[in-house]
Amino acid sequence: GGYPGVSNSGCPSEEFDEFGYTKNMSEVSYFEINSTDPPLLVYAHKFRVRPREIFDYDFYSRLAESKKVVAIGEIGLDYHYLTVEDKIKQNKQLQQFTLLQQLELAHNLDKPAIVHCREAHEDLLPLLQKFYQNKKRRLNGRGVLHCFSGDWELAWKYFELDFLISFTGLITFNNQWDEFIRKCPLDKII
């Protein structure tokens, strides 16, 4: 989860090796979707990808064909664990390439994207701007930047791209977000 009434499908292991890469990325769980299941997110999390790994577009596309699937996510960029100096540039490029494929999947299936960004707004924003430059807008928005960590100006740049933002529990014990949230339009936050 993370979203009330929404289950994850296609969840990779959350164990990490000594380089901060997710172990067993190819081990993906899959379960049959029946009419009593809650809505699903196709969980295509590939932040700490290895150079030999590729995003299996066809697999996730088949998984997301169900009408029960309501979004593609969590996808995005996460530079927090990039510590092996000579591999940082290569890993960033691979994350960006993978994200473009995941955004294409969400766009082609007309599903919103649940986007994660950690220490990567300087790459994420231009990537999204370029990707959506000539793409048709979804009636109900393109998705949400969950766990938003930027400032007011950055939030509006994402709003202009037809994204919403959401926050973590951090806002409940850190008052630096109070004014930001007070002035944020309610139809732009989750």
PDB file of C-alpha atoms in Angstrom:
ATOM      1  CA  GLY A   1       0.000   0.000   0.000  1.00  0.00           C
ATOM      2  CA  GLY A   2       0.367   3.449   1.186  1.00  0.00           C
ATOM      3  CA  TYR A   3      -2.984   4.474  -0.349  1.00  0.00           C
ATOM      4  CA  PRO A   4      -6.262   3.482   1.347  1.00  0.00           C
ATOM      5  CA  GLY A   5      -7.933   0.618  -0.480  1.00  0.00           C
ATOM      6  CA  VAL A   6      -5.059   0.234  -2.953  1.00  0.00           C
ATOM      7  CA  SER A   7      -2.835  -2.838  -3.152  1.00  0.00           C
ATOM      8  CA  ASN A   8       0.539  -3.218  -4.837  1.00  0.00           C
ATOM      9  CA  SER A   9       1.293  -5.748  -7.528  1.00  0.00           C
ATOM     10  CA  GLY A  10       4.667  -6.577  -8.981  1.00  0.00           C
ATOM     11  CA  CYS A  11       6.711  -5.697  -5.889  1.00  0.00           C
ATOM     12  CA  PRO A  12      10.458  -6.337  -6.020  1.00  0.00           C
ATOM     13  CA  SER A  13      12.479  -7.236  -2.955  1.00  0.00           C
ATOM     14  CA  GLU A  14      13.427  -4.332  -0.712  1.00  0.00           C
ATOM     15  CA  GLU A  15      16.780  -5.824   0.352  1.00  0.00           C
ATOM     16  CA  PHE A  16      19.852  -3.858  -0.728  1.00  0.00           C
ATOM     17  CA  ASP A  17      23.379  -4.994  -1.518  1.00  0.00           C
ATOM     18  CA  GLU A  18      26.535  -3.167  -0.411  1.00  0.00           C
ATOM     19  CA  PHE A  19      26.200  -0.660  -3.277  1.00  0.00           C
ATOM     20  CA  GLY A  20      22.634   0.348  -2.412  1.00  0.00           C
ATOM     21  CA  TYR A  21      21.151  -1.641  -5.314  1.00  0.00           C
ATOM     22  CA  THR A  22      17.948  -3.549  -4.765  1.00  0.00           C
ATOM     23  CA  LYS A  23      18.613  -7.282  -4.652  1.00  0.00           C
ATOM     24  CA  ASN A  24      16.538  -9.732  -6.684  1.00  0.00           C
ATOM     25  CA  MET A  25      15.054  -7.049  -8.939  1.00  0.00           C
ATOM     26  CA  SER A  26      13.919  -9.703 -11.383  1.00  0.00           C
ATOM     27  CA  GLU A  27      11.947 -11.509  -8.680  1.00  0.00           C
ATOM     28  CA  VAL A  28       8.525  -9.984  -9.086  1.00  0.00           C
ATOM     29  CA  SER A  29       5.407 -11.206  -7.382  1.00  0.00           C
ATOM     30  CA  TYR A  30       2.232 -11.561  -9.423  1.00  0.00           C
ATOM     31  CA  PHE A  31      -1.194 -12.591  -8.281  1.00  0.00           C
ATOM     32  CA  GLU A  32      -4.450 -13.129 -10.055  1.00  0.00           C
ATOM     33  CA  ILE A  33      -6.744 -10.135 -10.031  1.00  0.00           C
ATOM     34  CA  ASN A  34     -10.369 -10.924  -9.243  1.00  0.00           C
ATOM     35  CA  SER A  35     -13.432  -8.754  -8.806  1.00  0.00           C
ATOM     36  CA  THR A  36     -13.157  -8.663  -5.017  1.00  0.00           C
ATOM     37  CA  ASP A  37      -9.605  -7.273  -4.985  1.00  0.00           C
ATOM     38  CA  PRO A  38      -9.168  -3.583  -4.103  1.00  0.00           C
ATOM     39  CA  PRO A  39      -7.817  -1.206  -6.780  1.00  0.00           C
ATOM     40  CA  LEU A  40      -4.190  -1.868  -7.665  1.00  0.00           C
ATOM     41  CA  LEU A  41      -1.065   0.085  -8.421  1.00  0.00           C
ATOM     42  CA  VAL A  42       1.367  -1.526 -10.804  1.00  0.00           C
ATOM     43  CA  TYR A  43       4.484  -1.166  -8.713  1.00  0.00           C
ATOM     44  CA  ALA A  44       7.348  -0.627 -11.135  1.00  0.00           C
ATOM     45  CA  HIS A  45       9.952   0.639  -8.684  1.00  0.00           C
ATOM     46  CA  LYS A  46      13.384   0.515 -10.320  1.00  0.00           C
ATOM     47  CA  PHE A  47      15.454   3.186  -8.589  1.00  0.00           C
ATOM     48  CA  ARG A  48      18.664   1.350  -7.825  1.00  0.00           C
ATOM     49  CA  VAL A  49      18.858  -0.492 -11.104  1.00  0.00           C
ATOM     50  CA  ARG A  50      21.904  -2.425 -12.206  1.00  0.00           C
ATOM     51  CA  PRO A  51      23.514  -1.653 -15.567  1.00  0.00           C
ATOM     52  CA  ARG A  52      22.438  -5.036 -16.994  1.00  0.00           C
ATOM     53  CA  GLU A  53      18.793  -4.675 -15.949  1.00  0.00           C
ATOM     54  CA  ILE A  54      16.096  -3.499 -18.285  1.00  0.00           C
ATOM     55  CA  PHE A  55      12.536  -2.460 -17.597  1.00  0.00           C
ATOM     56  CA  ASP A  56      10.200  -5.185 -18.848  1.00  0.00           C
ATOM     57  CA  TYR A  57       7.608  -2.972 -20.550  1.00  0.00           C
ATOM     58  CA  ASP A  58       5.582  -5.911 -21.885  1.00  0.00           C
ATOM     59  CA  PHE A  59       5.333  -7.575 -18.467  1.00  0.00           C
ATOM     60  CA  TYR A  60       4.116  -4.428 -16.723  1.00  0.00           C
ATOM     61  CA  SER A  61       1.827  -3.583 -19.611  1.00  0.00           C
ATOM     62  CA  ARG A  62       0.098  -6.975 -19.330  1.00  0.00           C
ATOM     63  CA  LEU A  63      -0.125  -6.573 -15.573  1.00  0.00           C
ATOM     64  CA  ALA A  64      -1.684  -3.107 -15.915  1.00  0.00           C
ATOM     65  CA  GLU A  65      -4.334  -4.096 -18.471  1.00  0.00           C
ATOM     66  CA  SER A  66      -6.783  -4.977 -15.715  1.00  0.00           C
ATOM     67  CA  LYS A  67      -9.466  -2.369 -15.048  1.00  0.00           C
ATOM     68  CA  LYS A  68      -8.590  -2.832 -11.362  1.00  0.00           C
ATOM     69  CA  VAL A  69      -5.214  -1.150 -11.963  1.00  0.00           C
ATOM     70  CA  VAL A  70      -5.676   2.540 -11.247  1.00  0.00           C
ATOM     71  CA  ALA A  71      -2.107   3.884 -11.547  1.00  0.00           C
ATOM     72  CA  ILE A  72       1.482   3.118 -12.509  1.00  0.00           C
ATOM     73  CA  GLY A  73       3.842   3.672  -9.631  1.00  0.00           C
ATOM     74  CA  GLU A  74       5.887   4.092  -7.698  1.00  0.00           C
ATOM     75  CA  ILE A  75       8.238   5.285 -10.405  1.00  0.00           C
ATOM     76  CA  GLY A  76      10.791   8.074 -10.414  1.00  0.00           C
ATOM     77  CA  LEU A  77      14.335   9.086  -9.596  1.00  0.00           C
ATOM     78  CA  ASP A  78      16.167   8.493  -6.340  1.00  0.00           C
ATOM     79  CA  TYR A  79      19.767   9.660  -6.102  1.00  0.00           C
ATOM     80  CA  HIS A  80      20.067   9.346  -2.320  1.00  0.00           C
ATOM     81  CA  TYR A  81      21.874   5.986  -2.287  1.00  0.00           C
ATOM     82  CA  LEU A  82      24.264   6.675  -5.159  1.00  0.00           C
ATOM     83  CA  THR A  83      27.640   6.367  -3.437  1.00  0.00           C
ATOM     84  CA  VAL A  84      29.966   4.524  -5.815  1.00  0.00           C
ATOM     85  CA  GLU A  85      31.579   7.610  -7.401  1.00  0.00           C
ATOM     86  CA  ASP A  86      32.482   6.123 -10.783  1.00  0.00           C
ATOM     87  CA  LYS A  87      28.955   4.717 -11.292  1.00  0.00           C
ATOM     88  CA  ILE A  88      26.841   7.742 -10.303  1.00  0.00           C
ATOM     89  CA  LYS A  89      26.497   9.233 -13.791  1.00  0.00           C
ATOM     90  CA  GLN A  90      25.776   5.826 -15.323  1.00  0.00           C
ATOM     91  CA  ASN A  91      23.147   5.015 -12.686  1.00  0.00           C
ATOM     92  CA  LYS A  92      21.429   8.392 -13.053  1.00  0.00           C
ATOM     93  CA  GLN A  93      21.205   7.886 -16.813  1.00  0.00           C
ATOM     94  CA  LEU A  94      19.805   4.389 -16.357  1.00  0.00           C
ATOM     95  CA  GLN A  95      17.219   5.608 -13.828  1.00  0.00           C
ATOM     96  CA  GLN A  96      16.161   8.367 -16.239  1.00  0.00           C
ATOM     97  CA  PHE A  97      15.917   5.959 -19.192  1.00  0.00           C
ATOM     98  CA  THR A  98      13.849   3.534 -17.093  1.00  0.00           C
ATOM     99  CA  LEU A  99      11.586   6.330 -15.880  1.00  0.00           C
ATOM    100  CA  LEU A 100      10.896   7.417 -19.468  1.00  0.00           C
ATOM    101  CA  GLN A 101       9.760   3.871 -20.288  1.00  0.00           C
ATOM    102  CA  GLN A 102       7.531   3.802 -17.203  1.00  0.00           C
ATOM    103  CA  LEU A 103       6.021   7.193 -18.079  1.00  0.00           C
ATOM    104  CA  GLU A 104       5.365   5.916 -21.596  1.00  0.00           C
ATOM    105  CA  LEU A 105       3.585   2.907 -20.085  1.00  0.00           C
ATOM    106  CA  ALA A 106       1.379   5.130 -17.915  1.00  0.00           C
ATOM    107  CA  HIS A 107       0.649   7.450 -20.838  1.00  0.00           C
ATOM    108  CA  ASN A 108      -0.133   4.637 -23.290  1.00  0.00           C
ATOM    109  CA  LEU A 109      -2.487   2.967 -20.807  1.00  0.00           C
ATOM    110  CA  ASP A 110      -4.057   6.308 -19.814  1.00  0.00           C
ATOM    111  CA  LYS A 111      -3.158   5.738 -16.152  1.00  0.00           C
ATOM    112  CA  PRO A 112      -1.795   8.334 -13.737  1.00  0.00           C
ATOM    113  CA  ALA A 113       1.827   7.998 -12.633  1.00  0.00           C
ATOM    114  CA  ILE A 114       2.803   7.948  -8.959  1.00  0.00           C
ATOM    115  CA  VAL A 115       6.218   9.633  -9.086  1.00  0.00           C
ATOM    116  CA  HIS A 116       8.952   9.509  -6.466  1.00  0.00           C
ATOM    117  CA  CYS A 117      11.769  12.052  -6.385  1.00  0.00           C
ATOM    118  CA  ARG A 118      14.592  12.091  -3.882  1.00  0.00           C
ATOM    119  CA  GLU A 119      17.516  14.450  -4.383  1.00  0.00           C
ATOM    120  CA  ALA A 120      16.727  14.566  -8.116  1.00  0.00           C
ATOM    121  CA  HIS A 121      14.361  17.468  -8.887  1.00  0.00           C
ATOM    122  CA  GLU A 122      17.008  19.092 -11.096  1.00  0.00           C
ATOM    123  CA  ASP A 123      16.756  16.092 -13.434  1.00  0.00           C
ATOM    124  CA  LEU A 124      13.133  15.072 -12.887  1.00  0.00           C
ATOM    125  CA  LEU A 125      11.460  18.367 -13.765  1.00  0.00           C
ATOM    126  CA  PRO A 126      13.131  18.820 -17.186  1.00  0.00           C
ATOM    127  CA  LEU A 127      12.595  15.126 -17.952  1.00  0.00           C
ATOM    128  CA  LEU A 128       8.853  15.448 -17.253  1.00  0.00           C
ATOM    129  CA  GLN A 129       8.620  18.733 -19.152  1.00  0.00           C
ATOM    130  CA  LYS A 130      10.229  17.213 -22.222  1.00  0.00           C
ATOM    131  CA  PHE A 131       8.252  13.965 -21.995  1.00  0.00           C
ATOM    132  CA  TYR A 132       4.869  15.675 -21.718  1.00  0.00           C
ATOM    133  CA  GLN A 133       5.668  18.511 -24.148  1.00  0.00           C
ATOM    134  CA  ASN A 134       3.477  17.167 -26.960  1.00  0.00           C
ATOM    135  CA  LYS A 135       1.405  14.597 -25.082  1.00  0.00           C
ATOM    136  CA  LYS A 136      -2.335  14.815 -24.613  1.00  0.00           C
ATOM    137  CA  ARG A 137      -3.431  15.609 -21.060  1.00  0.00           C
ATOM    138  CA  ARG A 138      -5.404  13.062 -19.070  1.00  0.00           C
ATOM    139  CA  LEU A 139      -8.860  14.172 -18.012  1.00  0.00           C
ATOM    140  CA  ASN A 140      -8.054  13.538 -14.335  1.00  0.00           C
ATOM    141  CA  GLY A 141      -4.411  14.667 -14.324  1.00  0.00           C
ATOM    142  CA  ARG A 142      -1.137  12.989 -15.094  1.00  0.00           C
ATOM    143  CA  GLY A 143      -0.346  11.793 -11.621  1.00  0.00           C
ATOM    144  CA  VAL A 144       1.115  12.744  -8.274  1.00  0.00           C
ATOM    145  CA  LEU A 145       4.552  13.555  -6.938  1.00  0.00           C
ATOM    146  CA  HIS A 146       4.307  11.739  -3.652  1.00  0.00           C
ATOM    147  CA  CYS A 147       6.416  12.706  -0.636  1.00  0.00           C
ATOM    148  CA  PHE A 148       6.998  16.136  -2.161  1.00  0.00           C
ATOM    149  CA  SER A 149      10.237  17.733  -0.959  1.00  0.00           C
ATOM    150  CA  GLY A 150      10.548  20.878  -3.054  1.00  0.00           C
ATOM    151  CA  ASP A 151       9.668  24.515  -2.563  1.00  0.00           C
ATOM    152  CA  TRP A 152       6.680  26.641  -3.618  1.00  0.00           C
ATOM    153  CA  GLU A 153       8.120  27.560  -7.031  1.00  0.00           C
ATOM    154  CA  LEU A 154       8.918  23.935  -7.824  1.00  0.00           C
ATOM    155  CA  ALA A 155       5.448  22.794  -6.766  1.00  0.00           C
ATOM    156  CA  TRP A 156       3.881  25.161  -9.293  1.00  0.00           C
ATOM    157  CA  LYS A 157       6.105  23.826 -12.058  1.00  0.00           C
ATOM    158  CA  TYR A 158       4.734  20.347 -11.340  1.00  0.00           C
ATOM    159  CA  PHE A 159       1.177  21.719 -11.134  1.00  0.00           C
ATOM    160  CA  GLU A 160       1.674  23.261 -14.601  1.00  0.00           C
ATOM    161  CA  LEU A 161       2.499  19.762 -15.870  1.00  0.00           C
ATOM    162  CA  ASP A 162      -0.852  18.570 -14.458  1.00  0.00           C
ATOM    163  CA  PHE A 163       0.627  16.751 -11.456  1.00  0.00           C
ATOM    164  CA  LEU A 164      -0.607  16.872  -7.881  1.00  0.00           C
ATOM    165  CA  ILE A 165       1.687  16.653  -4.856  1.00  0.00           C
ATOM    166  CA  SER A 166       1.444  14.741  -1.600  1.00  0.00           C
ATOM    167  CA  PHE A 167       3.382  14.804   1.645  1.00  0.00           C
ATOM    168  CA  THR A 168       4.716  12.319   4.155  1.00  0.00           C
ATOM    169  CA  GLY A 169       4.093  12.227   7.877  1.00  0.00           C
ATOM    170  CA  LEU A 170       7.047  14.618   8.178  1.00  0.00           C
ATOM    171  CA  ILE A 171       4.594  17.508   7.944  1.00  0.00           C
ATOM    172  CA  THR A 172       3.002  16.461  11.248  1.00  0.00           C
ATOM    173  CA  PHE A 173       6.117  17.158  13.332  1.00  0.00           C
ATOM    174  CA  ASN A 174       8.048  19.670  11.226  1.00  0.00           C
ATOM    175  CA  ASN A 175       6.437  23.114  10.998  1.00  0.00           C
ATOM    176  CA  GLN A 176       8.528  24.276   8.020  1.00  0.00           C
ATOM    177  CA  TRP A 177       5.680  23.005   5.782  1.00  0.00           C
ATOM    178  CA  ASP A 178       2.811  24.792   7.559  1.00  0.00           C
ATOM    179  CA  GLU A 179       2.761  27.988   5.466  1.00  0.00           C
ATOM    180  CA  PHE A 180       3.383  26.070   2.237  1.00  0.00           C
ATOM    181  CA  ILE A 181       0.395  23.799   2.875  1.00  0.00           C
ATOM    182  CA  ARG A 182      -1.816  26.695   4.058  1.00  0.00           C
ATOM    183  CA  LYS A 183      -1.396  28.546   0.759  1.00  0.00           C
ATOM    184  CA  CYS A 184      -1.523  25.459  -1.479  1.00  0.00           C
ATOM    185  CA  PRO A 185      -4.821  25.019  -3.383  1.00  0.00           C
ATOM    186  CA  LEU A 186      -6.684  21.995  -2.008  1.00  0.00           C
ATOM    187  CA  ASP A 187      -7.270  20.630  -5.524  1.00  0.00           C
ATOM    188  CA  LYS A 188      -3.476  20.392  -6.005  1.00  0.00           C
ATOM    189  CA  ILE A 189      -2.612  18.228  -2.988  1.00  0.00           C
ATOM    190  CA  ILE A 190      -3.425  14.741  -1.820  1.00  0.00           C
TER     191      ILE A 190
END
